[in-house]
PDB file of C-alpha atoms and ligand atoms in Angstrom:
ATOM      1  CA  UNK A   1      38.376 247.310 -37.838  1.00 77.00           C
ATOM      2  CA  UNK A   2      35.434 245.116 -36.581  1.00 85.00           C
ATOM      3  CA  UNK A   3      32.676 247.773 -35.249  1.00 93.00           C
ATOM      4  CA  UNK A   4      30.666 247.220 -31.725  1.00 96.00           C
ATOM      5  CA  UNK A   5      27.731 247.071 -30.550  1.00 97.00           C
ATOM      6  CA  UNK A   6      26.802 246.786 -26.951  1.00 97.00           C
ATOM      7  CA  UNK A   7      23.647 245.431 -25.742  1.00 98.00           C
ATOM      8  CA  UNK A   8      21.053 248.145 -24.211  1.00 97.00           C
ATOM      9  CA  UNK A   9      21.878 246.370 -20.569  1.00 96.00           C
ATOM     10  CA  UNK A  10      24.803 244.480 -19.528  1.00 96.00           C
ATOM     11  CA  UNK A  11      27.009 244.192 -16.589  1.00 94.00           C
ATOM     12  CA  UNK A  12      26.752 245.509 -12.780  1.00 94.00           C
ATOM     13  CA  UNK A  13      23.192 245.267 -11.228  1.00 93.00           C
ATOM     14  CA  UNK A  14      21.677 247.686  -8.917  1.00 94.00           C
ATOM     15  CA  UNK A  15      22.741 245.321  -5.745  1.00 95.00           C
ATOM     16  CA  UNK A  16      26.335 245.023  -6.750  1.00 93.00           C
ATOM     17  CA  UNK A  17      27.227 248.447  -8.231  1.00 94.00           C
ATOM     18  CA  UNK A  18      26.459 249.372  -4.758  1.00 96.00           C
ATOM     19  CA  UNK A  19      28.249 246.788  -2.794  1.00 96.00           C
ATOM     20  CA  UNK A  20      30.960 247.832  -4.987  1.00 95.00           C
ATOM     21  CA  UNK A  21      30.909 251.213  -4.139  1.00 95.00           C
ATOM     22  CA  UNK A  22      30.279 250.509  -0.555  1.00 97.00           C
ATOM     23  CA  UNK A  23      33.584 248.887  -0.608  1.00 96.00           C
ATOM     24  CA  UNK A  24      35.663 251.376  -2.181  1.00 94.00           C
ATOM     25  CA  UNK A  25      33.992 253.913  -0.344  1.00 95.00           C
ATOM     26  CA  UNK A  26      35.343 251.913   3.194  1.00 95.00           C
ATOM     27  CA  UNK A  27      38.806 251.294   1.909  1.00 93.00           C
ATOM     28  CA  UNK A  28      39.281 254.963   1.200  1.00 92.00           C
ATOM     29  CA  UNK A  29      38.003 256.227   4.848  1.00 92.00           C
ATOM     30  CA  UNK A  30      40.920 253.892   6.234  1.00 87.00           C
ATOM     31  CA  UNK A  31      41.173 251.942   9.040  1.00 91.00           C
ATOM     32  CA  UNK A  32      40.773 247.809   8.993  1.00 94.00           C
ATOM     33  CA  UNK A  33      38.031 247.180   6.583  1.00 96.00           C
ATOM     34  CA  UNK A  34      37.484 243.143   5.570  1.00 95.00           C
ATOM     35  CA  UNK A  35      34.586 242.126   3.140  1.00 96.00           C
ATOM     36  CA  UNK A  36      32.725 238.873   4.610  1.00 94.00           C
ATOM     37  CA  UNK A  37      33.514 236.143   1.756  1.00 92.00           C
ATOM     38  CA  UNK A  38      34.510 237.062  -1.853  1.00 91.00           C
ATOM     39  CA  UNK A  39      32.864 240.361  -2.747  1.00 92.00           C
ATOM     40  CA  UNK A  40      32.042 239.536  -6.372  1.00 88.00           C
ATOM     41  CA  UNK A  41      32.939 236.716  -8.726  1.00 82.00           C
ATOM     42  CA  UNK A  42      35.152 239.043 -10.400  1.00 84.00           C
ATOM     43  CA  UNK A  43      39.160 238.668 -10.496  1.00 85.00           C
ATOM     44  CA  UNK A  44      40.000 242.674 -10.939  1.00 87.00           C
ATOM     45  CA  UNK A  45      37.747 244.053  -8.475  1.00 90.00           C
ATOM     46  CA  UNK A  46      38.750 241.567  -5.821  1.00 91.00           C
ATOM     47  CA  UNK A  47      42.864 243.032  -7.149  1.00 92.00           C
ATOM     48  CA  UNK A  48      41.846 246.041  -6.695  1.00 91.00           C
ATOM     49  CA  UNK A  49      39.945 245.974  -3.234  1.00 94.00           C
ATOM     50  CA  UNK A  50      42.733 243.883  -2.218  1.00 94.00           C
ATOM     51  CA  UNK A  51      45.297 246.301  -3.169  1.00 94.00           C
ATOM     52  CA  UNK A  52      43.305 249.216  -1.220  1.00 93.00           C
ATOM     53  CA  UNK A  53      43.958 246.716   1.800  1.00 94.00           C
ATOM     54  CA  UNK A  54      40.323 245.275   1.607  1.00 95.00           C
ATOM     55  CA  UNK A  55      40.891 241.437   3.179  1.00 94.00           C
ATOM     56  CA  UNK A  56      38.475 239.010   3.104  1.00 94.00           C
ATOM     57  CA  UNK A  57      37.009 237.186   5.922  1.00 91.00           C
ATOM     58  CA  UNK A  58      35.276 234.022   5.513  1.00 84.00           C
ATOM     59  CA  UNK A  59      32.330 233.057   7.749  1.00 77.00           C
ATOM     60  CA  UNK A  60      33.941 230.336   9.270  1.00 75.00           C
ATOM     61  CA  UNK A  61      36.488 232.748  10.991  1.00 73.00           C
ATOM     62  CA  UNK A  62      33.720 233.908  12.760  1.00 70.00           C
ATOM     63  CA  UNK A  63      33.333 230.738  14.910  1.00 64.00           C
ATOM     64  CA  UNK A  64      36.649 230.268  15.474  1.00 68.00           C
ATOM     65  CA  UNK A  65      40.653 231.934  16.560  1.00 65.00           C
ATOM     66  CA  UNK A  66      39.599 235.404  15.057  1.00 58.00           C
ATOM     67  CA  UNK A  67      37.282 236.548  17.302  1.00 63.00           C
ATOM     68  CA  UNK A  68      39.148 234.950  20.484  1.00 59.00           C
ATOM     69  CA  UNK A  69      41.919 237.460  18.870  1.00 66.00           C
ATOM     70  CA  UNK A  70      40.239 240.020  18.471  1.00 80.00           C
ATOM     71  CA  UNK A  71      40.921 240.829  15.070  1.00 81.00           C
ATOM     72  CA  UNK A  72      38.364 242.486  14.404  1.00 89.00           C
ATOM     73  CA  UNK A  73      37.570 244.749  17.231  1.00 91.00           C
ATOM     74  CA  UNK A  74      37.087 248.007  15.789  1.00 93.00           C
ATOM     75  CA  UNK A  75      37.242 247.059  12.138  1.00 94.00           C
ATOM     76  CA  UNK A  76      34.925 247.291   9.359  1.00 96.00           C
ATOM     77  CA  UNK A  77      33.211 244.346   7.637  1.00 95.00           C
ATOM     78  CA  UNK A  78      31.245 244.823   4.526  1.00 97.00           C
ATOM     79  CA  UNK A  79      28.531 242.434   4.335  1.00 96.00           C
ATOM     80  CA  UNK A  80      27.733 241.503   0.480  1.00 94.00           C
ATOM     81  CA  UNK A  81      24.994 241.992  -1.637  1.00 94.00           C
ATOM     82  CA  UNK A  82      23.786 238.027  -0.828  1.00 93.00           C
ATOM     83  CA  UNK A  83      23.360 239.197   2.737  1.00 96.00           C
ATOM     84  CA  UNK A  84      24.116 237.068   6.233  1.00 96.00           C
ATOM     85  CA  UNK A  85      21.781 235.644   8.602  1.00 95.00           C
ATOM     86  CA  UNK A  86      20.879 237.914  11.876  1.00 96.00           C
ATOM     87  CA  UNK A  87      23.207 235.284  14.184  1.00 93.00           C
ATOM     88  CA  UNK A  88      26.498 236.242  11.621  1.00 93.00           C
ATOM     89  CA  UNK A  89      25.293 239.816  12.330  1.00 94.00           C
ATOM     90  CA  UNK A  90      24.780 239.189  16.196  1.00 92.00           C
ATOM     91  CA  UNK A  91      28.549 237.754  16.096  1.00 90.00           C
ATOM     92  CA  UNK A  92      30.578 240.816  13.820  1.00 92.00           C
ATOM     93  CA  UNK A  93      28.743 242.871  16.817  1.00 92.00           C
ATOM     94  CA  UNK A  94      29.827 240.926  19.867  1.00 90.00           C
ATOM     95  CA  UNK A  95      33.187 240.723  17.900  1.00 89.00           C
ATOM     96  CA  UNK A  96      33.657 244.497  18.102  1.00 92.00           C
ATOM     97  CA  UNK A  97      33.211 244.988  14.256  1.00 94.00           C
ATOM     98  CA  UNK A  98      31.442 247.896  12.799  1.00 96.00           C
ATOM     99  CA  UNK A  99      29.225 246.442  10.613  1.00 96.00           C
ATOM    100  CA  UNK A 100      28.667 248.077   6.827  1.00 97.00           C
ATOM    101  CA  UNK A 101      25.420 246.363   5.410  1.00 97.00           C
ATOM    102  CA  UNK A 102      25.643 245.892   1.272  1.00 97.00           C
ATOM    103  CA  UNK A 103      22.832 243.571   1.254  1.00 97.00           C
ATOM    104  CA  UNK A 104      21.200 244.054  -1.927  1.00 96.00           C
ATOM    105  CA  UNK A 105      17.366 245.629  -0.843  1.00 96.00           C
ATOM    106  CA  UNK A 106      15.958 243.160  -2.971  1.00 95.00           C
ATOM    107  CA  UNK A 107      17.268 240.414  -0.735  1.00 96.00           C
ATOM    108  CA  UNK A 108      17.000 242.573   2.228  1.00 97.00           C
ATOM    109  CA  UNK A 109      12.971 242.740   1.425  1.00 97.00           C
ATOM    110  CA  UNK A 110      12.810 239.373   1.138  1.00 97.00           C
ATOM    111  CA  UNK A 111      14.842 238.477   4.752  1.00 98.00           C
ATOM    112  CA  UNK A 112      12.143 241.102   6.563  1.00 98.00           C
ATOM    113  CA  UNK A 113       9.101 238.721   4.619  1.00 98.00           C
ATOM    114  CA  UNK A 114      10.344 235.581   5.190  1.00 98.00           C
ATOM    115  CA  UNK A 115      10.694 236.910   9.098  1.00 98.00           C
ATOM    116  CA  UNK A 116       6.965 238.197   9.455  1.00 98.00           C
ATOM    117  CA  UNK A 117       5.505 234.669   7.533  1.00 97.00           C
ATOM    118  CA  UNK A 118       6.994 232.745   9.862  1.00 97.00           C
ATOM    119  CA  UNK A 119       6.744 234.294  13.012  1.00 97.00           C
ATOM    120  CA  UNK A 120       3.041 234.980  11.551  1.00 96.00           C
ATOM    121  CA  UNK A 121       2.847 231.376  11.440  1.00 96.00           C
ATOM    122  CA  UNK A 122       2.996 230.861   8.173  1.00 97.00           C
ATOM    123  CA  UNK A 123       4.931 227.180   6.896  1.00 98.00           C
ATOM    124  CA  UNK A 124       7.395 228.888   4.747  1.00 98.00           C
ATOM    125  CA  UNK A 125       9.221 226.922   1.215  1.00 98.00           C
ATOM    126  CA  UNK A 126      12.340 228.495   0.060  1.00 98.00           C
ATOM    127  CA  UNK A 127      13.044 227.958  -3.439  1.00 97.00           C
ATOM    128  CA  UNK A 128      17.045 228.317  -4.108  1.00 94.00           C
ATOM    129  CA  UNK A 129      20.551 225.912  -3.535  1.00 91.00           C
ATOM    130  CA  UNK A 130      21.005 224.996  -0.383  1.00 94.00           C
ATOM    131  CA  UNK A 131      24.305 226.244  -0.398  1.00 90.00           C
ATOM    132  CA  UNK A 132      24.052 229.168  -1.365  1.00 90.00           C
ATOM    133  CA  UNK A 133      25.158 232.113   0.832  1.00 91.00           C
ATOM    134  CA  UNK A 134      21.759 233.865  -0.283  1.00 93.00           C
ATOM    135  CA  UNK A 135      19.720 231.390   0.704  1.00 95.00           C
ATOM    136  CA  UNK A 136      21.726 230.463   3.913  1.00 95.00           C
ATOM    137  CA  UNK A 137      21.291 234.271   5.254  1.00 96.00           C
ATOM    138  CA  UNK A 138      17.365 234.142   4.505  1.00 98.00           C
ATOM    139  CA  UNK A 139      17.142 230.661   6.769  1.00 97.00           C
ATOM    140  CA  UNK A 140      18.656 232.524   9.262  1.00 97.00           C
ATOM    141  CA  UNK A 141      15.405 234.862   9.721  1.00 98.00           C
ATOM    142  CA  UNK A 142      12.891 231.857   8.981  1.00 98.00           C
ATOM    143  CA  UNK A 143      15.010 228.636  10.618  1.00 96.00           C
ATOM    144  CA  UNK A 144      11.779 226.359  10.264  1.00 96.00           C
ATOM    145  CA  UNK A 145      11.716 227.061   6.732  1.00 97.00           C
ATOM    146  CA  UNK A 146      12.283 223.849   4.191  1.00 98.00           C
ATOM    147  CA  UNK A 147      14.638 224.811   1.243  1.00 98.00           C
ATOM    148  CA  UNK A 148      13.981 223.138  -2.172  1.00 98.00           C
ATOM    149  CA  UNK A 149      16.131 223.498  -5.233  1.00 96.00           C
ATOM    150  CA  UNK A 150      13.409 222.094  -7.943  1.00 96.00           C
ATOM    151  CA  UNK A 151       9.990 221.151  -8.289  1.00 97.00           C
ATOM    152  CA  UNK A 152      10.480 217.550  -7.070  1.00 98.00           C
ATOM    153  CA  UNK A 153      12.139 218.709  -4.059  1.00 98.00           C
ATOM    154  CA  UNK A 154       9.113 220.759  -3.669  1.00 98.00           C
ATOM    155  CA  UNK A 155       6.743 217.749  -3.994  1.00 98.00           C
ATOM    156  CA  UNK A 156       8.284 215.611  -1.671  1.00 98.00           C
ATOM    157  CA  UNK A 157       8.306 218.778   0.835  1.00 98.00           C
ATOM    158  CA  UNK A 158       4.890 219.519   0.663  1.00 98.00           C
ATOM    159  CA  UNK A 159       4.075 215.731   0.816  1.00 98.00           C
ATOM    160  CA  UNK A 160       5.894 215.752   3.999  1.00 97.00           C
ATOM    161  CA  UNK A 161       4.555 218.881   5.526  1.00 98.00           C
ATOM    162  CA  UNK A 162       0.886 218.276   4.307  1.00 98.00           C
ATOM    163  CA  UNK A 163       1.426 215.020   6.939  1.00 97.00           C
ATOM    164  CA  UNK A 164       2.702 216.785   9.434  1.00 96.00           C
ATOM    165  CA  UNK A 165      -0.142 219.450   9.008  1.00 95.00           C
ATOM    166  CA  UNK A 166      -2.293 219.336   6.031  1.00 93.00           C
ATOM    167  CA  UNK A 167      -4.272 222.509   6.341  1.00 91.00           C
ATOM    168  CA  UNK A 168      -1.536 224.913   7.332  1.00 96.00           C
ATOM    169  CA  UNK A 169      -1.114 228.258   6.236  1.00 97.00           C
ATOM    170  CA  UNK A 170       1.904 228.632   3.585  1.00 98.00           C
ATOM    171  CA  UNK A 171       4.388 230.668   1.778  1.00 98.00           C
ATOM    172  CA  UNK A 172       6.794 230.352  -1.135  1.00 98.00           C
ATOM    173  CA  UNK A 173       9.904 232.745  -1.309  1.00 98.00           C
ATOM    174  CA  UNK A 174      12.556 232.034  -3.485  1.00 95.00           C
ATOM    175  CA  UNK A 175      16.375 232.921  -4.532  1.00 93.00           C
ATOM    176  CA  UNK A 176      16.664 236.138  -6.034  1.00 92.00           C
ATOM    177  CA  UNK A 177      18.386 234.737  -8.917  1.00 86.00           C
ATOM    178  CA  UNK A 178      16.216 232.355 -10.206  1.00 86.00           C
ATOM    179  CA  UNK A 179      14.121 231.755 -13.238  1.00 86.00           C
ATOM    180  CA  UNK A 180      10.523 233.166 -13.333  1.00 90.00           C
ATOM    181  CA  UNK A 181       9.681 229.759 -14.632  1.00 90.00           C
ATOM    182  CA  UNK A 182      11.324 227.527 -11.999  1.00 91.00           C
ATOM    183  CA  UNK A 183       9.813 228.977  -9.383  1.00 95.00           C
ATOM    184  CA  UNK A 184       6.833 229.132 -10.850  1.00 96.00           C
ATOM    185  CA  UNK A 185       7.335 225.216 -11.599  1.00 97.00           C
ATOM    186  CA  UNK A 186       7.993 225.009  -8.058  1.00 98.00           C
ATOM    187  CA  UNK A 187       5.190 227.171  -6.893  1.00 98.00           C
ATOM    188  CA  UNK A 188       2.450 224.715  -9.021  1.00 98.00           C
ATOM    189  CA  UNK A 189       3.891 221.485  -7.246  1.00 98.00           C
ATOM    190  CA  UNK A 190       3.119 223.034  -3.768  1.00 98.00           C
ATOM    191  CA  UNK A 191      -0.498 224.196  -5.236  1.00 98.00           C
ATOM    192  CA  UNK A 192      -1.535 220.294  -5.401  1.00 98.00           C
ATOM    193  CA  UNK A 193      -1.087 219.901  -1.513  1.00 97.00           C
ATOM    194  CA  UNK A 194      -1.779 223.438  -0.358  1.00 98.00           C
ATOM    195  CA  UNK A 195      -3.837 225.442  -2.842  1.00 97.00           C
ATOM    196  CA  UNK A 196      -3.844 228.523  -0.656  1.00 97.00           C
ATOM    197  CA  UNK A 197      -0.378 228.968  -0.811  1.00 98.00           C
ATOM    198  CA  UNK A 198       1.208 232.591  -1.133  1.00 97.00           C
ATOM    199  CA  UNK A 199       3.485 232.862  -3.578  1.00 97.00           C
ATOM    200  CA  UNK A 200       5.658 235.910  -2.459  1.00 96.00           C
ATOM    201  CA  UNK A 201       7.124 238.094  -5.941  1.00 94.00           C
ATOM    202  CA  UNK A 202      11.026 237.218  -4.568  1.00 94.00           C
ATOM    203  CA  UNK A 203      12.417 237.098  -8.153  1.00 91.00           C
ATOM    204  CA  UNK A 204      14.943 239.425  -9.509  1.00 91.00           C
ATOM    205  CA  UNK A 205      14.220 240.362 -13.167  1.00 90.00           C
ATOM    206  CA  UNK A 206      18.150 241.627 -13.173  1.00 91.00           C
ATOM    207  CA  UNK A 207      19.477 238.289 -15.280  1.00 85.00           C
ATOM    208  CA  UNK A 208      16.658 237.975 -17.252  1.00 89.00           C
ATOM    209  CA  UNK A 209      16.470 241.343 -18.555  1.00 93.00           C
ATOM    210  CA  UNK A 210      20.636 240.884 -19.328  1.00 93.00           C
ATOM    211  CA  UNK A 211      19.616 237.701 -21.143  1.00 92.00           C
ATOM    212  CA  UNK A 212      17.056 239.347 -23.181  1.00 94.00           C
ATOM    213  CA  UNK A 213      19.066 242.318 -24.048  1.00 97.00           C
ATOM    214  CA  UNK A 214      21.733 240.011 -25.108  1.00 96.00           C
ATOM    215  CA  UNK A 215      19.517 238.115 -27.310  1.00 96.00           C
ATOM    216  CA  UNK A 216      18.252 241.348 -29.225  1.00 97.00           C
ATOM    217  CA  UNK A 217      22.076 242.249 -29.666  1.00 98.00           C
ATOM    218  CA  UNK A 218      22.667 238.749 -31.681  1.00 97.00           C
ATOM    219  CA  UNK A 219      20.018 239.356 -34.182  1.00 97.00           C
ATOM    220  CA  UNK A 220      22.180 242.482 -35.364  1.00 97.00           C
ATOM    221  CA  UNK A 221      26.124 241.131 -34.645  1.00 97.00           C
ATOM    222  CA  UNK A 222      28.144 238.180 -36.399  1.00 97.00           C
ATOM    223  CA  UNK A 223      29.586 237.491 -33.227  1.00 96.00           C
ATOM    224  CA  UNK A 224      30.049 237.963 -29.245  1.00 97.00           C
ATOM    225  CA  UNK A 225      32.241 238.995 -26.723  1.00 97.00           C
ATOM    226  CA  UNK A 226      30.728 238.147 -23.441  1.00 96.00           C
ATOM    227  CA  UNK A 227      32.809 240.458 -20.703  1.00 95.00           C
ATOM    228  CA  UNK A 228      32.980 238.657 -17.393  1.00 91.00           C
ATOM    229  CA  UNK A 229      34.571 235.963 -14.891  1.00 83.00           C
ATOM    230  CA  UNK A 230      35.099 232.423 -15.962  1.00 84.00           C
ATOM    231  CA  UNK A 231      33.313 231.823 -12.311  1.00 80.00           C
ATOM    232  CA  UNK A 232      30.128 233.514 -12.588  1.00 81.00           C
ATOM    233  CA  UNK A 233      27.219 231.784 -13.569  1.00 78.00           C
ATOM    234  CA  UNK A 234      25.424 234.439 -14.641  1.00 84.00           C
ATOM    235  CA  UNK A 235      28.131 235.264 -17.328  1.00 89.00           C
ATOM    236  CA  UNK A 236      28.755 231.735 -18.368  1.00 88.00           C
ATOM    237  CA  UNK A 237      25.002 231.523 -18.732  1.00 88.00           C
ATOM    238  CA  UNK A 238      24.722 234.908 -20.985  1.00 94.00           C
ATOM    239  CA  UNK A 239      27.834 232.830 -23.129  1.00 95.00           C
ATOM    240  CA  UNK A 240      25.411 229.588 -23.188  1.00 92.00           C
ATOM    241  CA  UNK A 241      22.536 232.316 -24.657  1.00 93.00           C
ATOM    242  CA  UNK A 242      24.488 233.525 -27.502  1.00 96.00           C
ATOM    243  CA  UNK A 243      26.165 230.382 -28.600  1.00 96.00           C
ATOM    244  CA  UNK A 244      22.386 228.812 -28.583  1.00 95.00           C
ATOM    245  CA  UNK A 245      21.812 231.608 -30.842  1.00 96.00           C
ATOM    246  CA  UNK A 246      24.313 229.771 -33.671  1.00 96.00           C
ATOM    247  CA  UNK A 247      26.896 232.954 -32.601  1.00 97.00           C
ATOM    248  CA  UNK A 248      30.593 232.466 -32.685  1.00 96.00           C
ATOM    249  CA  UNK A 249      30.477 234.036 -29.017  1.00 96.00           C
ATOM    250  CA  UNK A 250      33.904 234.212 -26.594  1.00 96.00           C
ATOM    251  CA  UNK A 251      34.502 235.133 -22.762  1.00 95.00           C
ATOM    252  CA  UNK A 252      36.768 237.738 -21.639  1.00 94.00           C
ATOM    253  CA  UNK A 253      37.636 237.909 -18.304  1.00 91.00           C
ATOM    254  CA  UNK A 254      40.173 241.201 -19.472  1.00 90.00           C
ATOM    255  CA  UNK A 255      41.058 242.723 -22.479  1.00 91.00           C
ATOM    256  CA  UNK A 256      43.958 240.124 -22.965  1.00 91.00           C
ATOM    257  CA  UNK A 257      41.600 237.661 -23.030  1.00 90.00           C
ATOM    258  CA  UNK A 258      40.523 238.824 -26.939  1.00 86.00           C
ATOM    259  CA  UNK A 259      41.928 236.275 -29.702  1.00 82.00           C
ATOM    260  CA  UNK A 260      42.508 237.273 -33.286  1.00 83.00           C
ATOM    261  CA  UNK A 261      39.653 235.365 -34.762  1.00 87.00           C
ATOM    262  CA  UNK A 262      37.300 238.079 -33.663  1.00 89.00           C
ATOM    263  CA  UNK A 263      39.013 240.304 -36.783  1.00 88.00           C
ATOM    264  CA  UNK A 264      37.671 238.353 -39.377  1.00 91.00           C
ATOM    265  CA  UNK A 265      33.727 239.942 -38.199  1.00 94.00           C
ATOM    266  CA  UNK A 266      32.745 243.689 -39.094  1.00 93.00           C
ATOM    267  CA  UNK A 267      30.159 243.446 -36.447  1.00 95.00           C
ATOM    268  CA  UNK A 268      31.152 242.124 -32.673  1.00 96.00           C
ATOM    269  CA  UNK A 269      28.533 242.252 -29.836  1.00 97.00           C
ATOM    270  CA  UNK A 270      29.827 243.320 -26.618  1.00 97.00           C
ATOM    271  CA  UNK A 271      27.768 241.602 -23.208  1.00 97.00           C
ATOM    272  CA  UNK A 272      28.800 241.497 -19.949  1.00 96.00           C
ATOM    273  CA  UNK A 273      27.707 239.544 -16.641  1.00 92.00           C
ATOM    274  CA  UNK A 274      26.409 240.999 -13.809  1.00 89.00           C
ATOM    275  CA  UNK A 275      29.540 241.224 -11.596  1.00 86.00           C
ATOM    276  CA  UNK A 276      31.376 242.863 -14.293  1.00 91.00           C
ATOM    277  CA  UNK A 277      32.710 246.438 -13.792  1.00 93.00           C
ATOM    278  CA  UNK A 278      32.121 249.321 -16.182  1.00 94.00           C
ATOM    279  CA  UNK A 279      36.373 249.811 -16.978  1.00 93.00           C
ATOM    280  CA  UNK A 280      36.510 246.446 -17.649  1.00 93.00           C
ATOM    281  CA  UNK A 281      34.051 246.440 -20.290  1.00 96.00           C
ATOM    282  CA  UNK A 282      35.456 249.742 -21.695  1.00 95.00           C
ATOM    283  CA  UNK A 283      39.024 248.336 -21.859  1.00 95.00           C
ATOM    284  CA  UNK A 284      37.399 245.186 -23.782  1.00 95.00           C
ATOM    285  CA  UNK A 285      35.797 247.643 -26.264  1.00 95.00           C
ATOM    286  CA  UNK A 286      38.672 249.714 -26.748  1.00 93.00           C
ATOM    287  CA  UNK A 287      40.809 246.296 -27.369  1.00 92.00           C
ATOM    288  CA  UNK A 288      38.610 245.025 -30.168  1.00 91.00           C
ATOM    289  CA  UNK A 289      38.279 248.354 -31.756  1.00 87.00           C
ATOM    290  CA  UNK A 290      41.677 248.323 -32.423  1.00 85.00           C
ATOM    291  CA  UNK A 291      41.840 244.956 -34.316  1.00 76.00           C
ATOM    292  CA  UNK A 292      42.479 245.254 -37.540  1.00 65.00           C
TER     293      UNK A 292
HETATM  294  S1  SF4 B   1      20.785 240.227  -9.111  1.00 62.62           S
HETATM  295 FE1  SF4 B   1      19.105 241.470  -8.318  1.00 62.62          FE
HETATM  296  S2  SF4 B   1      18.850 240.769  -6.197  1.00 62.62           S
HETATM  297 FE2  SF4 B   1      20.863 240.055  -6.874  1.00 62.62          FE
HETATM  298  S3  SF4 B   1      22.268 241.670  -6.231  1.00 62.62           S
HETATM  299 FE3  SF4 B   1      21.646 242.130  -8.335  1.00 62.62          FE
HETATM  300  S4  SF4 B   1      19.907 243.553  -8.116  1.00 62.62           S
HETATM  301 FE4  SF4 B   1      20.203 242.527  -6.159  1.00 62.62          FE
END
């Protein structure tokens, strides 16, 4: 029977544990309750807030039949750990909707700073996709700002804006998500036009510190489960980690996901993405504990 070992830190961050719960907590008090887009990428917690009659509504519907409807006059609508932009806000509110806020306070903190740079007339850079529904809420609060997804975005922006107004005061915030040394990257091609720039801390150290624990865990296991959906980056990146490592390493969105192979190891690492709940994980351990 092929023992496990799970890293020191896996699975649900701080912002969506709570979103989670936030959720659940809605569904059970009753009434209409909708989350705004996908909650998590995460196939049985979307089941299961779907079975608790948790529907999702997708930003779009807010400019269009739903409202006109009024659909949502007097329901609830979650608002995800990515958080909105203050107009989606200002429109669940003139919609009727009673507004539940799951915005992550690490993305909330950086919404409030990119508000008081630019209205403190900073020129604000916002590292992250463009398309990203993080990134799209934070434009929201600073709409002058100029989004760039690598450093030579970045140097053509600051080429632009050093033009426009070489001199000006700036600011760098950036994506949660991303890499310490991206933004950084990022941060240094802004430096050669505007020295002065302020380079907010915006990062979360949530991936990185899954990463690293996952790393540790492949120095002591032959090889890896990685628990998580086939859609979330962050889990398909943890996968990319461990195979890098020379491990045989698999993804499991369930416990049916498990193949035999993994019984020819004594020692199998168990991982999990950030959107990946806790009785999910268990289920997964259980499963390859009883492989024999
Ligand atoms: S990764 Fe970090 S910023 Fe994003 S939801 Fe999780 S805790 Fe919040």
């Amino acid at each position: 029977m092929p023992q496990v070992i799970r890293a020191r830190l896996m699975g649900f961050c701080m912002g969506v544990r709570r979103a989670v719960e936030m959720a659940m907590e809605a569904a059970e008090a009753g009434g209409r309750v909708y989350t705004l887009g996908p909650l998590i990428h995460n196939p049985q917690v979307l089941d299961s807030l779907a079975n608790l009659g948790v529907g999702v509504l997708e930003e779009e519907a807010l400019l269009g039949p739903a409202l006109n409807q009024g659909k949502l006059r007097g329901a609830t609508v979650l608002i995800r750990a990515h958080g909105v932009s203050p107009g989606i806000e200002a429109r669940l509110r003139e919609a009727g909707a009673f507004i539940k806020d799951a915005t992550c306070p690490r993305v909330k903190a950086n919404q409030i700073k990119a508000r008081a740079l630019s209205e403190g007339g900073c020129r604000l850079f916002l590292a992250g996709e463009k398309r990203h529904a993080e990134i799209i809420g934070i434009q929201g609060y600073a709409p002058s700002c100029r989004v760039v997804a690598d450093p030579v975005e970045a140097a053509e922006a600051a080429a632009e804006l050093f033009r426009e107004a070489g001199g000006a005061r700036t600011a760098l915030l950036g994506q949660t998500t991303m890499s310490v040394e991206e933004y950084r990257a990022i941060g240094e091609e802004i430096r050669l036009k505007f020295p002065d720039l302020v380079m907010v801390d915006a990062i979360c150290g949530a991936s990185r510190d899954r990463q690293d624990a996952l790393t540790e865990l492949c120095a002591q296991v032959e090889a890896v489960i990685i628990a998580g959906g086939r859609e979330s980056a962050n889990t398909r990146r943890l996968l990319s980690i461990a195979q890098s490592l020379g491990k045989p390493a698999w993804l499991a969105e369930s416990a049916d996901d498990l193949i035999d192979e993994i019984r020819a190891y004594s020692r199998v690492g168990l991982s999990a993405g950030a959107s990946s709940p806790d009785w999910v994980i268990e289920a997964i351990e259980r499963r390859i504990q009883c492989l024999g």
